[in-house]
Structure formats: structure tokens, C-alpha cells
């Protein structure tokens, strides 16, 4: 059995149909679930890697996991991609883009943006223009990623880009974009509250974005 088949078998053994129905309902029934909570799911993936070692084709496996139906498999794919950092290369930006635009919803996109794209760009800064270009596409989730990928950058945040991408999208009425703008500002406010306060005071933001940005100020 290959990695994906073994992972599926272990998740099936841990499945909880009642919990699966609740988890799917929470996600607006966009995805079916096994009903495996985060702790057991992480343990299953960790033990699988410990038993067989990190697969040499981990990134290929990640993309395969995203083709599956069950949401836990997509989540395992994200976590495997993070564990496979040593396999990242100049082409990985395209695999990250595939992950963002496959089986897309806020839970997967937010993880990919802050935990994968953010660290990837620090390691391969030559691909920063690619992420910036996502902001100008008509794909909501690529736009959201372009806004959020600096979430964990703190003092390394590029405020010129943060300002530019927010001004680019501040008129949008799409909930996930308004929320992302507010979240990115709220997070950066933990590092530079005066910058965020000044920016919000001098920028006409949507009410939700403004509320989120100033939540802790």
C-alpha cells in the first residue's frame, strides 16, 4: 500500500460518523469528513512518517491528498507539506498555488498562506512577485493569500506591500477579503500598533475590516 492508502486506512479506523456529520455541517457541507479530531489526526500522520520515514516524493503525495474527498486528507496534505520543507524548491510555488485553488475554503487557505507561503517566500524571495500577482487575479483565495501570507512576519512585515494590497481590495464587499484585511492589520498591530492606527484612521475601510483591525487597540 502507498502512503495515501495507508493514511486513508488509519483515518477510516479512527472515524466517528456522528462527529463527521457535525464537522461537515460546520463547513457548510462543502466537504465530507472522517470525523477525526486534530489531536488523533496529527498523531496518525506523525506515526506514519516515523514508521516509514519522510516520503521522497512528499510534495507529489500532498497534491494527491488534495484530490481526495475527505477534508482530513487535505489537512494532512498541508501538514505533510510543512514537514517536507527540505524538499521545497523553486518550483514549489506552483504546487502551493495548486493547493490554494484546490478544494478551497478559509480553513485550508489560511493555513497555507501563513504556514506555507509565508515561510516559502522568506526562503525563495525571488518568487515574491508571484505572490503579489495573486492579488490581481480573479481568484478569491489567491487574493486572500496575498493579503495574509505575512501574518507571522512581525517586524519583517513589508508595510509597503501591506498598504498596497489593502488599498487594492479595500472596496471589496466579499466577506473573506474584508475579514482578511482586518486580520492582517490586527496581527501587525501586535508589532506596530501606531502604524496600524494611523493607517486605519487615514484609510476608508469597510466596516468589518476596520472593526477587526482595531479589535485589540
mmCIF file of C-alpha atoms in Angstrom:
data_model
loop_
_atom_site.group_PDB
_atom_site.id
_atom_site.type_symbol
_atom_site.label_atom_id
_atom_site.label_comp_id
_atom_site.label_asym_id
_atom_site.label_seq_id
_atom_site.Cartn_x
_atom_site.Cartn_y
_atom_site.Cartn_z
ATOM 1 C CA UNK A 1 0.000 0.000 0.000
ATOM 2 C CA UNK A 2 1.199 3.508 -0.771
ATOM 3 C CA UNK A 3 1.337 6.432 1.656
ATOM 4 C CA UNK A 4 -2.104 7.781 0.793
ATOM 5 C CA UNK A 5 -3.798 4.391 1.029
ATOM 6 C CA UNK A 6 -2.215 3.683 4.417
ATOM 7 C CA UNK A 7 -3.226 7.123 5.711
ATOM 8 C CA UNK A 8 -6.788 6.631 4.484
ATOM 9 C CA UNK A 9 -6.979 3.236 6.183
ATOM 10 C CA UNK A 10 -5.764 4.641 9.513
ATOM 11 C CA UNK A 11 -8.217 7.546 9.348
ATOM 12 C CA UNK A 12 -11.047 5.169 8.474
ATOM 13 C CA UNK A 13 -10.199 3.103 11.545
ATOM 14 C CA UNK A 14 -10.405 6.247 13.710
ATOM 15 C CA UNK A 15 -13.545 7.581 12.031
ATOM 16 C CA UNK A 16 -16.534 8.820 14.012
ATOM 17 C CA UNK A 17 -19.637 9.149 11.764
ATOM 18 C CA UNK A 18 -21.547 11.304 14.252
ATOM 19 C CA UNK A 19 -18.680 13.743 14.638
ATOM 20 C CA UNK A 20 -18.101 13.648 10.873
ATOM 21 C CA UNK A 21 -21.621 14.889 10.238
ATOM 22 C CA UNK A 22 -21.146 17.768 12.674
ATOM 23 C CA UNK A 23 -17.782 18.725 11.168
ATOM 24 C CA UNK A 24 -19.209 18.703 7.674
ATOM 25 C CA UNK A 25 -22.163 20.819 8.777
ATOM 26 C CA UNK A 26 -19.774 23.375 10.321
ATOM 27 C CA UNK A 27 -18.064 23.614 6.931
ATOM 28 C CA UNK A 28 -21.401 24.224 5.204
ATOM 29 C CA UNK A 29 -21.364 20.630 3.917
ATOM 30 C CA UNK A 30 -18.695 21.534 1.383
ATOM 31 C CA UNK A 31 -16.590 18.505 2.310
ATOM 32 C CA UNK A 32 -17.183 15.056 3.792
ATOM 33 C CA UNK A 33 -15.193 14.205 6.923
ATOM 34 C CA UNK A 34 -13.995 11.076 8.675
ATOM 35 C CA UNK A 35 -14.789 12.749 11.976
ATOM 36 C CA UNK A 36 -11.217 12.560 13.312
ATOM 37 C CA UNK A 37 -10.228 15.390 15.635
ATOM 38 C CA UNK A 38 -6.969 17.333 15.290
ATOM 39 C CA UNK A 39 -5.032 15.505 18.008
ATOM 40 C CA UNK A 40 -5.605 11.962 16.734
ATOM 41 C CA UNK A 41 -5.209 13.104 13.134
ATOM 42 C CA UNK A 42 -1.815 14.672 13.823
ATOM 43 C CA UNK A 43 -0.746 11.562 15.714
ATOM 44 C CA UNK A 44 -1.715 9.301 12.814
ATOM 45 C CA UNK A 45 0.316 11.370 10.360
ATOM 46 C CA UNK A 46 3.292 11.635 12.697
ATOM 47 C CA UNK A 47 3.369 7.898 13.377
ATOM 48 C CA UNK A 48 3.071 7.103 9.684
ATOM 49 C CA UNK A 49 6.112 9.259 8.943
ATOM 50 C CA UNK A 50 8.039 7.813 11.889
ATOM 51 C CA UNK A 51 7.333 4.267 10.729
ATOM 52 C CA UNK A 52 8.180 4.739 7.070
ATOM 53 C CA UNK A 53 10.271 7.893 7.032
ATOM 54 C CA UNK A 54 9.526 11.080 5.149
ATOM 55 C CA UNK A 55 8.470 10.079 1.612
ATOM 56 C CA UNK A 56 10.944 11.242 -1.019
ATOM 57 C CA UNK A 57 8.013 12.344 -3.152
ATOM 58 C CA UNK A 58 6.183 14.097 -0.316
ATOM 59 C CA UNK A 59 5.058 17.062 -2.421
ATOM 60 C CA UNK A 60 3.579 14.751 -5.052
ATOM 61 C CA UNK A 61 1.733 12.963 -2.245
ATOM 62 C CA UNK A 62 0.439 16.322 -0.960
ATOM 63 C CA UNK A 63 -1.121 17.097 -4.327
ATOM 64 C CA UNK A 64 -2.599 13.598 -4.389
ATOM 65 C CA UNK A 65 -4.158 14.139 -0.973
ATOM 66 C CA UNK A 66 -5.828 17.304 -2.227
ATOM 67 C CA UNK A 67 -7.535 15.277 -4.944
ATOM 68 C CA UNK A 68 -9.257 13.135 -2.303
ATOM 69 C CA UNK A 69 -12.721 13.901 -0.959
ATOM 70 C CA UNK A 70 -12.330 13.774 2.824
ATOM 71 C CA UNK A 71 -11.278 17.038 4.456
ATOM 72 C CA UNK A 72 -8.890 15.399 6.906
ATOM 73 C CA UNK A 73 -6.821 14.228 3.936
ATOM 74 C CA UNK A 74 -6.463 17.798 2.693
ATOM 75 C CA UNK A 75 -5.415 18.879 6.174
ATOM 76 C CA UNK A 76 -2.881 16.057 6.360
ATOM 77 C CA UNK A 77 -1.599 17.248 2.993
ATOM 78 C CA UNK A 78 -0.979 20.730 4.367
ATOM 79 C CA UNK A 79 0.791 19.344 7.416
ATOM 80 C CA UNK A 80 2.871 16.994 5.272
ATOM 81 C CA UNK A 81 3.917 19.926 3.078
ATOM 82 C CA UNK A 82 5.142 21.757 6.175
ATOM 83 C CA UNK A 83 7.049 18.686 7.352
ATOM 84 C CA UNK A 84 8.601 18.342 3.890
ATOM 85 C CA UNK A 85 10.317 21.752 3.934
ATOM 86 C CA UNK A 86 13.621 20.182 2.926
ATOM 87 C CA UNK A 87 12.011 19.152 -0.364
ATOM 88 C CA UNK A 88 10.847 22.673 -1.238
ATOM 89 C CA UNK A 89 12.490 24.114 -4.326
ATOM 90 C CA UNK A 90 11.981 26.893 -6.839
ATOM 91 C CA UNK A 91 9.043 25.067 -8.415
ATOM 92 C CA UNK A 92 7.145 24.598 -5.148
ATOM 93 C CA UNK A 93 5.419 27.972 -5.518
ATOM 94 C CA UNK A 94 3.294 26.400 -8.261
ATOM 95 C CA UNK A 95 2.371 23.452 -6.049
ATOM 96 C CA UNK A 96 1.387 25.896 -3.303
ATOM 97 C CA UNK A 97 -0.793 27.719 -5.820
ATOM 98 C CA UNK A 98 -2.440 24.413 -6.733
ATOM 99 C CA UNK A 99 -3.123 23.729 -3.059
ATOM 100 C CA UNK A 100 -4.684 27.172 -2.592
ATOM 101 C CA UNK A 101 -7.000 26.766 -5.564
ATOM 102 C CA UNK A 102 -7.986 23.119 -4.933
ATOM 103 C CA UNK A 103 -10.861 22.247 -2.577
ATOM 104 C CA UNK A 104 -10.606 25.858 -1.396
ATOM 105 C CA UNK A 105 -12.120 27.184 1.814
ATOM 106 C CA UNK A 106 -10.938 29.516 4.554
ATOM 107 C CA UNK A 107 -9.524 26.763 6.766
ATOM 108 C CA UNK A 108 -7.120 25.405 4.165
ATOM 109 C CA UNK A 109 -6.234 28.737 2.575
ATOM 110 C CA UNK A 110 -5.407 30.412 5.887
ATOM 111 C CA UNK A 111 -3.090 27.571 6.886
ATOM 112 C CA UNK A 112 -1.363 27.573 3.514
ATOM 113 C CA UNK A 113 -0.973 31.362 3.487
ATOM 114 C CA UNK A 114 0.620 31.789 6.900
ATOM 115 C CA UNK A 115 2.344 28.442 7.494
ATOM 116 C CA UNK A 116 3.496 27.567 3.981
ATOM 117 C CA UNK A 117 3.570 30.546 1.617
ATOM 118 C CA UNK A 118 4.945 32.896 4.288
ATOM 119 C CA UNK A 119 7.974 30.717 5.150
ATOM 120 C CA UNK A 120 8.438 29.745 1.496
ATOM 121 C CA UNK A 121 8.818 33.367 0.373
ATOM 122 C CA UNK A 122 11.400 34.012 3.086
ATOM 123 C CA UNK A 123 13.401 31.123 1.666
ATOM 124 C CA UNK A 124 12.728 31.878 -2.009
ATOM 125 C CA UNK A 125 12.230 35.675 -2.125
ATOM 126 C CA UNK A 126 12.594 35.657 -5.885
ATOM 127 C CA UNK A 127 9.007 34.364 -6.021
ATOM 128 C CA UNK A 128 7.560 37.319 -4.111
ATOM 129 C CA UNK A 129 6.300 38.900 -7.379
ATOM 130 C CA UNK A 130 4.289 35.710 -7.996
ATOM 131 C CA UNK A 131 2.501 36.100 -4.669
ATOM 132 C CA UNK A 132 1.937 39.791 -5.351
ATOM 133 C CA UNK A 133 0.428 38.853 -8.713
ATOM 134 C CA UNK A 134 -2.109 36.650 -6.946
ATOM 135 C CA UNK A 135 -3.678 39.823 -5.570
ATOM 136 C CA UNK A 136 -4.667 40.884 -9.076
ATOM 137 C CA UNK A 137 -6.245 37.597 -10.146
ATOM 138 C CA UNK A 138 -9.992 36.971 -10.042
ATOM 139 C CA UNK A 139 -9.493 34.069 -7.612
ATOM 140 C CA UNK A 140 -10.769 35.000 -4.166
ATOM 141 C CA UNK A 141 -8.451 32.571 -2.368
ATOM 142 C CA UNK A 142 -5.306 33.727 -4.146
ATOM 143 C CA UNK A 143 -6.283 37.289 -3.260
ATOM 144 C CA UNK A 144 -6.766 36.302 0.382
ATOM 145 C CA UNK A 145 -3.381 34.572 0.418
ATOM 146 C CA UNK A 146 -1.666 37.674 -0.966
ATOM 147 C CA UNK A 147 -3.153 39.648 1.926
ATOM 148 C CA UNK A 148 -2.395 37.100 4.659
ATOM 149 C CA UNK A 149 0.944 35.485 3.827
ATOM 150 C CA UNK A 150 2.834 37.955 6.058
ATOM 151 C CA UNK A 151 0.731 37.154 9.141
ATOM 152 C CA UNK A 152 3.704 35.748 11.065
ATOM 153 C CA UNK A 153 6.325 38.156 9.761
ATOM 154 C CA UNK A 154 6.077 40.622 12.671
ATOM 155 C CA UNK A 155 8.992 43.101 12.341
ATOM 156 C CA UNK A 156 9.828 41.672 8.918
ATOM 157 C CA UNK A 157 6.432 42.717 7.527
ATOM 158 C CA UNK A 158 6.703 44.670 4.289
ATOM 159 C CA UNK A 159 4.387 47.565 5.156
ATOM 160 C CA UNK A 160 4.587 48.968 1.631
ATOM 161 C CA UNK A 161 3.031 45.756 0.319
ATOM 162 C CA UNK A 162 0.564 45.530 3.187
ATOM 163 C CA UNK A 163 -0.613 49.037 2.387
ATOM 164 C CA UNK A 164 -0.726 48.385 -1.351
ATOM 165 C CA UNK A 165 -2.668 45.137 -1.192
ATOM 166 C CA UNK A 166 -5.205 46.561 1.254
ATOM 167 C CA UNK A 167 -5.766 49.681 -0.844
ATOM 168 C CA UNK A 168 -6.170 47.398 -3.850
ATOM 169 C CA UNK A 169 -9.019 45.497 -2.185
ATOM 170 C CA UNK A 170 -10.488 47.889 0.401
ATOM 171 C CA UNK A 171 -13.614 48.466 -1.674
ATOM 172 C CA UNK A 172 -14.482 44.793 -1.980
ATOM 173 C CA UNK A 173 -17.672 43.620 -0.323
ATOM 174 C CA UNK A 174 -16.616 39.953 -0.269
ATOM 175 C CA UNK A 175 -16.644 38.798 3.368
ATOM 176 C CA UNK A 176 -13.433 36.761 3.155
ATOM 177 C CA UNK A 177 -11.497 39.709 1.738
ATOM 178 C CA UNK A 178 -12.865 42.205 4.265
ATOM 179 C CA UNK A 179 -12.034 39.778 7.060
ATOM 180 C CA UNK A 180 -8.528 39.146 5.704
ATOM 181 C CA UNK A 181 -7.770 42.870 5.559
ATOM 182 C CA UNK A 182 -8.853 43.332 9.153
ATOM 183 C CA UNK A 183 -6.977 40.238 10.317
ATOM 184 C CA UNK A 184 -3.729 41.251 8.630
ATOM 185 C CA UNK A 185 -3.891 44.679 10.274
ATOM 186 C CA UNK A 186 -4.872 43.280 13.672
ATOM 187 C CA UNK A 187 -1.945 40.870 13.581
ATOM 188 C CA UNK A 188 0.557 43.533 12.566
ATOM 189 C CA UNK A 189 -0.809 45.803 15.300
ATOM 190 C CA UNK A 190 0.762 43.402 17.804
ATOM 191 C CA UNK A 191 4.136 44.525 16.428
ATOM 192 C CA UNK A 192 3.475 48.098 15.305
ATOM 193 C CA UNK A 193 0.212 49.455 16.732
ATOM 194 C CA UNK A 194 0.964 53.078 15.835
ATOM 195 C CA UNK A 195 1.398 52.207 12.142
ATOM 196 C CA UNK A 196 -1.877 50.301 12.079
ATOM 197 C CA UNK A 197 -3.760 53.008 13.947
ATOM 198 C CA UNK A 198 -2.502 55.704 11.600
ATOM 199 C CA UNK A 199 -3.279 53.616 8.539
ATOM 200 C CA UNK A 200 -6.823 52.838 9.663
ATOM 201 C CA UNK A 201 -7.501 56.459 10.586
ATOM 202 C CA UNK A 202 -6.378 57.650 7.157
ATOM 203 C CA UNK A 203 -7.944 54.897 5.033
ATOM 204 C CA UNK A 204 -11.577 54.378 4.112
ATOM 205 C CA UNK A 205 -12.037 50.736 5.022
ATOM 206 C CA UNK A 206 -15.110 48.541 5.051
ATOM 207 C CA UNK A 207 -16.731 48.446 8.498
ATOM 208 C CA UNK A 208 -15.772 44.806 9.115
ATOM 209 C CA UNK A 209 -12.141 45.419 8.145
ATOM 210 C CA UNK A 210 -11.924 48.430 10.427
ATOM 211 C CA UNK A 211 -13.560 46.599 13.329
ATOM 212 C CA UNK A 212 -11.202 43.644 13.008
ATOM 213 C CA UNK A 213 -8.132 45.861 12.637
ATOM 214 C CA UNK A 214 -8.852 47.831 15.802
ATOM 215 C CA UNK A 215 -10.124 44.945 17.903
ATOM 216 C CA UNK A 216 -7.104 44.907 20.237
ATOM 217 C CA UNK A 217 -6.167 48.596 20.061
#
